[in-house]
Amino acid sequence: MGVLERSHLTIIQEVAREGSLTAAGMRLNLTQPALSHSIRKIEQQLGVKIWRREGRSLVLTQAGEWLLALANRLLPQFDLAESRLEQFANGERGTLRIGMECHPCYQWLLKVVSPYLERWPKVDVDVRQKFQFGGIGALFNNEIDILVTPDPLYKPGLKFTPVFDYELVLAVGPEHPLRNAKFVLPEQLVDETLITYPVPSERLDIYTQFLQPAGIAPRQQKQIETTDIMLVMVAHGRGVAALPRWLVKEYASHFELYSVKLGKKGITKQIFLGHRETDEDIHYLRDFIEFAASPQ
Amino acid sequence: MGVLERSHLTIIQEVAREGSLTAAGMRLNLTQPALSHSIRKIEQQLGVKIWRREGRSLVLTQAGEWLLALANRLLPQFDLAESRLEQFANGERGTLRIGMECHPCYQWLLKVVSPYLERWPKVDVDVRQKFQFGGIGALFNNEIDILVTPDPLYKPGLKFTPVFDYELVLAVGPEHPLRNAKFVLPEQLVDETLITYPVPSERLDIYTQFLQPAGIAPRQQKQIETTDIMLVMVAHGRGVAALPRWLVKEYASHFELYSVKLGKKGITKQIFLGHRETDEDIHYLRDFIEFAASPQ
DNA sequence: ATGACTATATGAATTCTGTGCATTAACGAG
DNA sequence: CTCGTTAATGCACAGAATTCATATAGTCAT
């Protein structure tokens, strides 16, 4: 089995560097006899002479030169590894895996992530959107570290932090009769084409909190992946979409878009970040939550 | 100081591979508690959790994944190193440094080295020709492992083996009056141009064994590095040269050359290979000497 | 739920390796 | 030759690694 250890390479390198066991011992915090015993053992375990005893100094043999080259190549990698691990230990390095259960939040997330990456140059961010057992399950399975969700499910071991509120509104185009309406009622959507993200309707607030309570369904539903395309369609009168008010406002600089309140009182949503309690000592994770919760 | 050892990487790799401490223990010839204690120690020494305890199995953390990648990268290099060292130990690998104190022997050496390199694919051959303290000194200083020389100097610790005999002759061109002579005497060279290798005349046998005893010097001496050019010059009547008979014969197929015996009895030389007695257990070195000594 | 099975964790005892001390041996410079 | 320096050696000890025995925990089938 393997007998050559990192410590042996260190000794070989240091002895070659200092040229004497005594000096090398000083640097390694070992006594000269300790090294003498060590190198003898290495040599007989490997069955190779590593040094030629020349007078009172040690000169590397061919095999020794070869080992020295190996040491010079491998030891820096060990050192690097240890400094990396220290960063892991201090929570300075890692991958923050963020799960999303809220399609339109993607735009918001982007705005949070960019400055965060600046602050934590050694932390990578990974965003995932599909979960076999739901976002909460993904948190428990350790598939993700942070969950962006509008539905905090308070379970032991998990914690949720509210990060921002927004109002869900109906986005309509410039030709739409509702464009200047104070608000819209469910029955006003029976003849509309509703554009949504491609997820089950029980995960769309426009259904669960607006249409279904009134027993209404829109004439047609179109599913579109990306927010940009969705709003282009809306601006051209190909349908209407339920989105956060701030998102519609943002896109309004590019396309002509109007926001209409959903119902008399409007629909207000709150977004939470969920995380495992066991992760609370991870510095970069805690900072992400604090940073995200502070108003941008 | 460094705490991460090769053995730790081995454990990480093996546990990841087998998925359980018990199984990994079998492969490493260790018991399960041994591993359990080891990994706990590694973790607390590094200050990083490497595994997450999930149910009754161990799952790598981010830091653990990182270490596994390191292990997969470094461990093969350790394995390779050990197999190389085994080859060193068995004398199958190394560099045979050959020193030359005999210029014309270079041609002979080439003929010996080619088949030798075939027989020892892992042994490299290095030929050196300049020595600060002479060839014998170079042997003692470990600058070379084998010395090709016509002057064996029997000293304790060194051994010399005769490898071949040759006759030193005078090479002349087709227009030369001596071309068919039975032999040549020193005084017949007073008006000649003598072509030699660029070394001090005390190292040229034509001087020490032929001209100087008779108190004769040639009209002119030209120094030329390479045997080829030397013999081209001779063939064109630009001078004469003292070289081994077999060498002249070999070149006679390319240029018109004639060999003339030096003195009535001729000059016979013997070439030896010198080596350190301490090197006699190096397999590839002993084989080189045996191989060189056997008639080609 | 319960029990059988299998995995890891733990603690104490033991074995072994590594280290240091004291000393010897070898070398080199003055 | 002698002194200063360096490596080698033998012995003794401390601490680390390993094992054994056992506790604890999770999984699966009934």
XYZ file of C-alpha atoms (C1' of nucleotides) in Angstrom:
652
model
C 0.000 0.000 0.000
C 0.910 3.627 -0.233
C 3.665 4.681 2.072
C 4.700 7.976 0.567
C 3.049 10.760 2.541
C 2.893 14.486 2.231
C 5.111 14.830 5.286
C 7.826 12.863 3.525
C 7.722 15.192 0.557
C 7.944 18.112 2.934
C 11.049 16.661 4.524
C 12.656 15.965 1.160
C 11.948 19.485 -0.013
C 13.128 21.134 3.158
C 16.316 19.082 3.427
C 17.112 19.854 -0.194
C 16.422 23.514 0.451
C 18.500 23.837 3.593
C 21.114 21.287 2.705
C 21.295 19.870 6.214
C 19.099 17.920 8.558
C 19.754 20.289 11.422
C 18.652 23.364 9.507
C 15.679 21.599 7.965
C 14.685 20.401 11.408
C 14.580 23.980 12.673
C 12.195 25.028 9.956
C 9.996 21.997 10.498
C 10.039 22.277 14.274
C 11.693 18.918 14.598
C 15.024 17.819 15.970
C 17.817 16.514 13.821
C 17.505 12.931 15.110
C 13.815 12.963 14.320
C 14.586 13.738 10.696
C 17.424 11.263 10.593
C 15.113 8.510 11.751
C 12.382 9.608 9.387
C 14.465 9.648 6.262
C 15.968 6.311 7.078
C 12.521 4.869 7.418
C 11.304 6.388 4.172
C 14.288 5.011 2.348
C 13.849 1.513 3.591
C 10.111 1.558 3.088
C 10.507 2.696 -0.490
C 13.516 0.470 -0.991
C 15.378 3.331 -2.632
C 18.296 5.445 -1.553
C 17.098 9.024 -1.685
C 20.281 10.618 -0.442
C 23.906 9.793 -0.911
C 25.871 10.447 2.291
C 28.732 12.573 1.110
C 30.994 13.591 3.895
C 28.716 15.125 6.446
C 26.120 16.340 4.046
C 23.334 14.722 2.106
C 23.153 14.785 -1.680
C 20.087 13.676 -3.561
C 20.358 10.554 -5.688
C 18.589 10.255 -9.019
C 15.525 8.870 -7.271
C 15.811 11.726 -4.782
C 15.921 14.341 -7.510
C 12.845 12.777 -8.946
C 11.090 12.920 -5.614
C 12.117 16.518 -5.125
C 10.519 17.404 -8.423
C 7.398 15.601 -7.291
C 7.424 17.471 -4.009
C 7.775 20.813 -5.745
C 4.820 19.942 -7.890
C 2.484 18.495 -5.265
C 3.170 20.438 -2.098
C 1.848 23.754 -3.410
C -1.396 21.989 -4.209
C -1.705 20.800 -0.650
C -1.049 24.297 0.612
C -3.624 25.736 -1.740
C -6.111 23.098 -0.670
C -5.674 23.978 2.965
C -6.148 27.666 2.392
C -9.276 26.886 0.421
C -10.572 24.729 3.214
C -9.941 27.524 5.633
C -12.125 29.700 3.488
C -14.807 27.049 3.546
C -14.457 26.899 7.319
C -14.846 30.660 7.641
C -17.821 30.653 5.320
C -15.972 32.780 2.788
C -16.176 30.301 0.004
C -18.868 28.047 -1.302
C -21.767 27.804 -3.630
C -25.020 29.378 -2.638
C -27.722 27.321 -4.304
C -30.856 29.389 -4.575
C -34.180 27.798 -5.368
C -36.982 29.852 -6.945
C -40.663 29.196 -6.479
C -41.737 32.530 -7.811
C -41.219 33.203 -11.464
C -41.374 36.978 -11.581
C -38.965 37.190 -8.661
C -36.192 36.277 -11.048
C -35.857 39.920 -12.058
C -35.605 40.956 -8.454
C -33.091 38.202 -7.725
C -30.808 39.395 -10.477
C -30.671 42.808 -8.894
C -29.733 41.315 -5.548
C -27.233 38.797 -6.838
C -24.984 41.142 -8.801
C -23.885 43.313 -5.886
C -23.756 40.214 -3.683
C -21.266 38.559 -6.021
C -19.158 41.681 -5.744
C -19.160 41.475 -1.979
C -18.311 37.748 -1.970
C -15.906 37.170 -4.791
C -15.233 33.589 -3.720
C -18.853 32.566 -3.420
C -20.660 31.163 -6.428
C -24.388 31.454 -6.905
C -26.447 28.780 -8.552
C -30.156 29.226 -9.269
C -32.504 26.280 -9.678
C -36.147 26.258 -10.545
C -37.344 22.655 -10.746
C -37.862 20.582 -7.613
C -39.198 17.059 -7.464
C -40.623 17.507 -3.964
C -41.251 21.203 -3.970
C -39.040 23.988 -2.773
C -39.368 23.059 0.872
C -38.381 19.492 0.043
C -35.366 20.761 -1.860
C -34.310 22.734 1.200
C -34.573 19.645 3.388
C -32.777 17.435 0.863
C -29.931 19.874 0.740
C -30.497 20.399 -2.947
C -30.628 24.123 -2.339
C -29.513 26.422 0.452
C -31.990 29.255 0.015
C -35.556 29.187 -1.206
C -37.253 32.211 -2.701
C -40.949 31.658 -2.164
C -44.221 33.443 -1.491
C -45.410 30.531 0.696
C -43.406 30.175 3.893
C -44.155 26.825 5.441
C -43.003 27.058 9.007
C -41.475 23.714 9.846
C -38.955 22.889 12.543
C -35.450 23.307 11.192
C -36.405 25.913 8.619
C -36.560 29.658 8.940
C -38.176 32.210 6.694
C -37.359 35.867 6.342
C -39.628 38.318 4.491
C -37.636 40.237 1.945
C -40.057 42.318 -0.016
C -43.725 43.053 -0.703
C -45.236 43.775 -4.022
C -48.618 44.230 -5.550
C -49.773 41.833 -8.238
C -51.389 43.788 -11.064
C -52.785 43.090 -14.482
C -50.535 44.295 -17.274
C -52.347 45.449 -20.383
C -51.324 47.022 -23.652
C -52.052 50.545 -24.947
C -55.036 49.423 -27.079
C -56.725 47.643 -24.199
C -60.069 49.071 -22.942
C -58.958 48.560 -19.315
C -55.778 50.526 -19.713
C -56.951 53.405 -17.580
C -59.374 51.516 -15.348
C -59.085 52.037 -11.592
C -59.304 48.266 -11.107
C -60.461 45.102 -12.807
C -62.955 42.493 -11.606
C -62.667 38.741 -12.362
C -65.662 38.701 -14.681
C -64.015 41.316 -16.875
C -61.448 38.678 -17.884
C -63.822 36.067 -19.335
C -63.061 37.137 -22.887
C -59.354 37.770 -22.378
C -56.270 35.798 -23.284
C -54.245 35.335 -20.125
C -50.489 34.955 -20.523
C -48.752 33.075 -17.697
C -45.518 31.282 -16.887
C -45.652 27.584 -17.748
C -46.537 26.266 -14.272
C -49.693 24.562 -12.910
C -52.467 27.078 -12.291
C -52.565 26.229 -8.574
C -49.233 27.921 -8.360
C -50.432 31.109 -10.024
C -51.881 33.700 -7.684
C -54.041 35.157 -10.422
C -55.977 31.874 -10.343
C -55.858 30.984 -6.661
C -56.572 34.458 -5.320
C -58.590 36.085 -8.059
C -60.203 33.955 -10.737
C -60.989 30.703 -8.924
C -62.746 32.358 -5.919
C -65.067 33.998 -8.454
C -65.472 30.815 -10.480
C -64.159 32.501 -13.610
C -61.785 31.205 -16.266
C -60.282 33.299 -19.072
C -61.177 32.557 -22.663
C -57.663 31.391 -23.443
C -54.362 30.860 -21.656
C -50.939 31.120 -23.236
C -47.837 29.900 -21.464
C -44.575 31.742 -22.001
C -41.228 31.141 -20.299
C -39.656 34.536 -20.304
C -40.901 37.775 -18.858
C -39.567 39.839 -21.748
C -41.507 37.994 -24.419
C -44.537 37.907 -22.189
C -44.586 41.689 -21.955
C -43.901 42.185 -25.634
C -46.999 40.139 -26.297
C -48.997 42.173 -23.822
C -47.838 45.457 -25.341
C -49.047 44.248 -28.735
C -52.471 43.393 -27.426
C -52.041 39.627 -27.673
C -53.239 39.149 -24.111
C -52.937 40.294 -20.519
C -50.659 39.071 -17.745
C -50.551 39.197 -13.935
C -47.201 40.452 -12.741
C -45.654 42.525 -9.931
C -46.358 46.229 -10.296
C -42.685 47.193 -10.090
C -41.839 44.751 -12.858
C -44.417 46.213 -15.198
C -43.234 49.696 -14.374
C -39.720 48.758 -15.183
C -40.577 47.364 -18.594
C -42.784 50.354 -19.325
C -39.706 52.279 -20.408
C -39.292 49.824 -23.299
C -42.874 48.990 -24.275
C -46.129 50.825 -23.712
C -47.643 49.027 -20.741
C -50.366 49.780 -18.199
C -50.976 48.301 -14.745
C -54.483 47.672 -13.453
C -55.239 46.788 -9.839
C -56.712 43.307 -9.357
C -60.047 43.739 -7.521
C -61.008 46.756 -5.506
C -58.383 46.167 -2.846
C -55.662 44.768 -5.020
C -53.594 41.660 -4.345
C -50.527 42.073 -2.213
C -47.849 39.431 -2.072
C -44.936 38.929 0.227
C -41.759 37.119 -0.739
C -39.695 35.129 1.752
C -36.276 33.603 1.810
C -36.204 30.196 3.475
C -33.083 28.516 4.843
C -32.059 25.685 7.140
C -31.341 26.640 10.714
C -28.211 24.481 10.616
C -26.790 26.798 7.979
C -27.041 29.892 10.090
C -23.339 29.888 10.926
C -22.429 30.056 7.259
C -21.299 33.598 6.941
C -22.010 34.167 3.274
C -25.470 32.674 3.569
C -26.528 34.810 6.497
C -25.186 37.835 4.713
C -27.184 37.041 1.616
C -30.405 37.036 3.603
C -29.600 40.243 5.431
C -28.542 41.890 2.223
C -31.651 40.759 0.366
C -33.948 41.881 3.179
C -32.526 45.392 3.312
C -34.363 47.708 0.869
C -32.466 47.960 -2.376
C 1.292 23.624 9.673
C 0.045 21.181 7.131
C -2.323 18.593 8.485
C -3.829 17.251 5.312
C -2.081 14.014 4.418
C -2.225 11.613 1.559
C -3.882 9.052 3.812
C -6.722 11.462 4.441
C -7.296 11.906 0.740
C -7.283 8.151 0.371
C -9.959 7.826 3.009
C -12.094 10.540 1.447
C -11.815 8.943 -1.951
C -12.513 5.443 -0.729
C -15.475 6.439 1.421
C -16.938 8.372 -1.485
C -16.348 5.408 -3.739
C -17.849 2.783 -1.469
C -20.431 4.991 0.136
C -19.895 3.549 3.580
C -17.222 3.470 6.232
C -17.532 -0.265 6.672
C -16.969 -1.041 3.008
C -14.207 1.525 2.686
C -12.579 0.041 5.753
C -12.461 -3.379 4.118
C -10.640 -2.014 1.095
C -8.202 -0.085 3.238
C -7.616 -2.941 5.649
C -8.984 -0.928 8.523
C -11.932 -1.387 10.780
C -14.965 0.839 10.668
C -14.234 2.522 14.011
C -10.751 3.336 12.799
C -12.197 5.288 9.915
C -14.853 6.868 12.061
C -12.227 8.179 14.429
C -9.990 9.276 11.579
C -12.565 11.295 9.751
C -13.696 12.979 12.890
C -10.143 14.006 13.575
C -9.603 15.285 10.070
C -12.743 17.331 10.276
C -11.867 18.961 13.534
C -8.272 19.566 12.504
C -9.359 21.235 9.292
C -12.249 22.957 11.035
C -14.541 21.950 8.197
C -17.361 19.472 7.969
C -16.474 17.120 5.152
C -19.493 14.878 5.453
C -23.069 15.509 6.321
C -24.533 12.682 8.416
C -27.671 11.817 6.542
C -29.493 8.930 8.064
C -26.952 6.196 8.337
C -24.844 7.260 5.440
C -22.323 9.974 4.809
C -22.812 12.596 2.136
C -20.032 14.926 1.085
C -20.463 18.596 1.871
C -19.269 21.287 -0.507
C -15.875 21.266 1.135
C -15.931 17.479 0.903
C -16.689 17.541 -2.798
C -13.825 19.885 -3.219
C -11.512 17.561 -1.327
C -12.688 14.601 -3.349
C -11.772 16.416 -6.529
C -8.367 17.138 -5.021
C -7.954 13.496 -4.075
C -8.833 12.325 -7.568
C -6.243 14.682 -8.929
C -3.387 14.036 -6.512
C -3.642 10.381 -5.573
C -2.815 9.058 -9.034
C 0.357 11.099 -8.909
C 1.364 9.460 -5.674
C 0.674 6.050 -7.152
C 2.683 6.856 -10.222
C 5.512 8.139 -8.065
C 5.641 4.937 -6.108
C 5.736 2.758 -9.170
C 8.527 4.905 -10.536
C 10.457 4.561 -7.320
C 10.031 0.826 -7.494
C 11.645 0.952 -10.895
C 14.492 2.970 -9.453
C 14.792 0.405 -6.680
C 14.973 -2.444 -9.165
C 17.493 -0.584 -11.254
C 15.109 -0.451 -14.188
C 14.971 3.288 -14.410
C 17.539 5.986 -14.234
C 19.999 7.978 -16.233
C 23.277 6.397 -17.171
C 25.773 9.233 -17.401
C 28.670 8.171 -19.567
C 31.892 10.117 -19.615
C 34.228 9.941 -22.614
C 37.981 10.381 -22.465
C 38.607 8.951 -25.892
C 37.436 10.922 -28.854
C 37.317 8.298 -31.557
C 35.452 5.946 -29.220
C 32.381 8.035 -29.812
C 31.654 6.045 -32.964
C 31.952 2.820 -31.061
C 29.771 4.124 -28.243
C 26.973 4.976 -30.622
C 26.915 1.395 -31.820
C 26.672 0.123 -28.259
C 24.121 2.640 -27.015
C 21.412 2.113 -29.639
C 20.720 -1.543 -28.868
C 21.141 -0.805 -25.161
C 18.399 1.794 -25.247
C 16.174 -0.823 -26.829
C 16.867 -3.254 -24.014
C 16.270 -0.627 -21.291
C 13.414 1.533 -22.473
C 13.180 3.343 -19.145
C 16.861 4.161 -18.853
C 18.202 7.369 -20.335
C 21.763 7.791 -21.497
C 23.682 10.992 -21.184
C 27.149 11.462 -22.649
C 29.582 14.053 -21.313
C 33.012 14.942 -22.562
C 34.355 17.779 -20.435
C 35.551 17.197 -16.895
C 37.110 19.730 -14.595
C 39.109 17.158 -12.663
C 39.477 14.520 -15.329
C 37.361 11.513 -16.017
C 38.400 9.718 -12.841
C 37.482 12.768 -10.801
C 34.121 12.916 -12.489
C 33.510 9.299 -11.524
C 34.373 10.055 -7.919
C 32.268 13.221 -7.833
C 29.306 11.310 -9.098
C 29.164 13.521 -12.166
C 29.187 10.412 -14.320
C 28.445 6.756 -13.743
C 30.616 5.214 -16.430
C 33.912 6.381 -17.860
C 35.133 5.344 -21.296
C 38.905 5.667 -21.172
C 42.125 4.189 -22.486
C 43.850 4.899 -19.144
C 42.500 2.808 -16.300
C 43.696 4.229 -13.022
C 43.216 1.522 -10.472
C 42.036 3.227 -7.322
C 40.102 1.787 -4.420
C 36.386 2.116 -5.048
C 36.723 2.088 -8.810
C 36.682 -0.850 -11.185
C 37.723 -1.020 -14.813
C 36.633 -3.505 -17.418
C 38.391 -3.828 -20.803
C 35.863 -3.629 -23.567
C 37.777 -3.623 -26.796
C 41.226 -3.419 -28.390
C 42.113 -1.543 -31.477
C 45.142 -0.565 -33.446
C 45.937 3.078 -33.913
C 46.906 3.703 -37.537
C 47.723 6.648 -39.729
C 44.940 7.496 -42.140
C 46.120 8.915 -45.469
C 44.436 9.917 -48.707
C 44.731 8.331 -52.163
C 47.342 10.822 -53.399
C 49.605 10.282 -50.428
C 52.998 8.644 -51.064
C 52.607 6.458 -47.966
C 49.253 5.043 -49.033
C 50.642 1.580 -49.672
C 53.539 1.608 -47.209
C 53.898 -1.312 -44.799
C 54.471 1.098 -41.967
C 55.476 4.658 -41.202
C 58.264 5.950 -38.978
C 58.098 9.147 -36.899
C 60.611 11.017 -39.046
C 58.437 10.474 -42.118
C 55.891 12.865 -40.584
C 58.121 15.938 -40.235
C 56.700 17.521 -43.380
C 53.122 16.429 -42.813
C 50.048 18.240 -41.587
C 48.641 16.279 -38.690
C 44.896 16.519 -38.065
C 43.799 15.826 -34.482
C 40.874 16.330 -32.135
C 41.065 19.628 -30.232
C 42.626 18.287 -27.005
C 46.058 18.848 -25.416
C 48.743 16.834 -27.146
C 49.549 14.920 -23.954
C 46.220 13.246 -24.388
C 46.920 12.176 -27.957
C 48.598 8.805 -28.314
C 50.168 9.774 -31.613
C 52.271 12.270 -29.659
C 52.870 10.385 -26.412
C 53.590 6.996 -27.950
C 55.013 7.838 -31.349
C 56.267 11.341 -32.075
C 57.538 12.543 -28.697
C 59.701 9.443 -27.971
C 61.442 10.166 -31.301
C 61.619 13.907 -30.611
C 59.709 14.695 -33.770
C 56.975 17.257 -34.399
C 54.878 17.510 -37.564
C 55.167 20.557 -39.762
C 51.662 21.659 -38.946
C 48.741 20.586 -36.732
C 45.092 21.204 -37.471
C 42.398 20.656 -34.853
C 39.002 19.414 -35.930
C 36.054 18.421 -33.733
C 34.293 15.840 -35.792
C 35.585 12.593 -37.187
C 33.638 12.952 -40.421
C 35.205 16.257 -41.408
C 38.585 15.036 -40.283
C 38.454 12.134 -42.689
C 37.093 14.223 -45.542
C 40.152 16.426 -45.142
C 42.435 13.400 -45.114
C 40.811 11.950 -48.231
C 41.456 15.248 -50.014
C 45.110 15.232 -49.081
C 44.901 18.114 -46.629
C 46.709 16.113 -43.967
C 46.992 12.823 -42.125
C 45.290 11.633 -38.912
C 45.845 8.966 -36.280
C 42.708 6.955 -35.735
C 41.532 3.418 -34.910
C 41.933 1.021 -37.811
C 38.293 -0.097 -37.675
C 37.154 3.487 -37.855
C 39.192 4.237 -40.950
C 37.949 1.032 -42.547
C 34.394 2.005 -41.875
C 34.762 5.405 -43.508
C 36.609 3.877 -46.469
C 33.269 3.011 -48.013
C 32.503 6.720 -48.326
C 35.909 8.273 -49.068
C 39.089 6.801 -50.458
C 41.230 6.199 -47.394
C 44.299 4.123 -46.553
C 45.578 2.904 -43.185
C 49.299 2.750 -42.405
C 50.742 0.989 -39.356
C 52.493 3.331 -36.896
C 56.044 2.037 -36.457
C 57.183 -1.471 -37.205
C 55.117 -3.056 -34.476
C 52.134 -0.777 -34.626
C 50.368 0.867 -31.663
C 47.709 -1.131 -29.915
C 45.270 0.478 -27.575
C 42.838 -0.945 -25.118
C 39.638 0.799 -24.036
C 38.171 0.366 -20.567
C 34.905 1.171 -18.892
C 35.303 2.478 -15.350
C 32.620 2.513 -12.696
C 32.181 2.917 -8.945
C 32.065 -0.305 -6.979
C 29.114 1.072 -5.015
C 27.098 1.096 -8.227
C 27.512 -2.597 -8.922
C 24.048 -3.433 -7.691
C 22.467 -1.096 -10.231
C 21.079 -3.539 -12.688
C 21.079 -1.367 -15.766
C 24.628 -0.211 -15.140
C 26.059 -3.686 -14.727
C 24.221 -4.747 -17.833
C 25.711 -1.899 -19.821
C 29.225 -2.994 -18.965
C 28.556 -6.640 -19.734
C 26.860 -5.707 -22.947
C 29.662 -3.372 -24.016
C 32.340 -5.929 -23.183
C 30.756 -8.689 -25.263
C 31.976 -8.559 -28.870
C 29.532 -6.668 -31.020
C -45.666 -0.088 15.939
C -42.190 -3.767 16.396
C -38.187 -6.356 15.627
C -34.311 -7.696 12.741
C -30.724 -5.847 10.331
C -27.187 -2.702 9.242
C -24.867 1.443 9.620
C -22.173 4.916 12.362
C -20.554 6.718 16.928
C -18.230 6.215 21.160
C -15.072 4.807 24.904
C -11.429 2.255 26.793
C -7.602 -0.625 26.088
C -3.770 -1.627 23.348
C -0.372 -1.354 19.977
C 2.724 1.304 17.298
C 4.806 5.038 15.351
C 7.153 9.108 15.872
C 9.899 12.163 18.612
C 13.352 13.721 21.716
C 17.447 13.095 24.573
C 21.927 11.588 25.201
C 25.608 9.888 22.995
C 28.686 8.280 19.345
C 30.849 8.633 14.926
C 32.412 11.133 11.030
C 34.033 15.058 8.813
C 36.273 19.680 7.832
C 38.556 23.903 8.910
C 42.040 26.211 11.396
C 45.631 17.526 16.232
C 41.711 19.764 18.027
C 37.524 22.058 17.954
C 33.159 22.827 16.017
C 29.646 20.947 13.380
C 26.778 17.366 11.368
C 24.660 12.888 10.826
C 23.735 8.305 12.991
C 22.206 5.387 16.774
C 19.965 3.372 20.878
C 16.825 3.944 24.292
C 12.793 5.765 26.520
C 8.584 7.931 26.369
C 4.280 10.301 24.682
C 0.853 10.523 21.723
C -1.467 8.885 17.812
C -3.663 5.315 15.417
C -6.099 1.129 15.726
C -9.027 -2.375 17.649
C -12.599 -4.466 20.395
C -16.773 -4.156 22.592
C -20.761 -1.695 22.800
C -24.099 2.023 22.304
C -26.925 4.594 19.194
C -29.489 5.464 15.195
C -31.809 4.624 10.807
C -34.189 1.362 7.416
C -37.154 -2.083 6.038
C -40.394 -5.710 6.289
C -43.958 -7.656 8.801
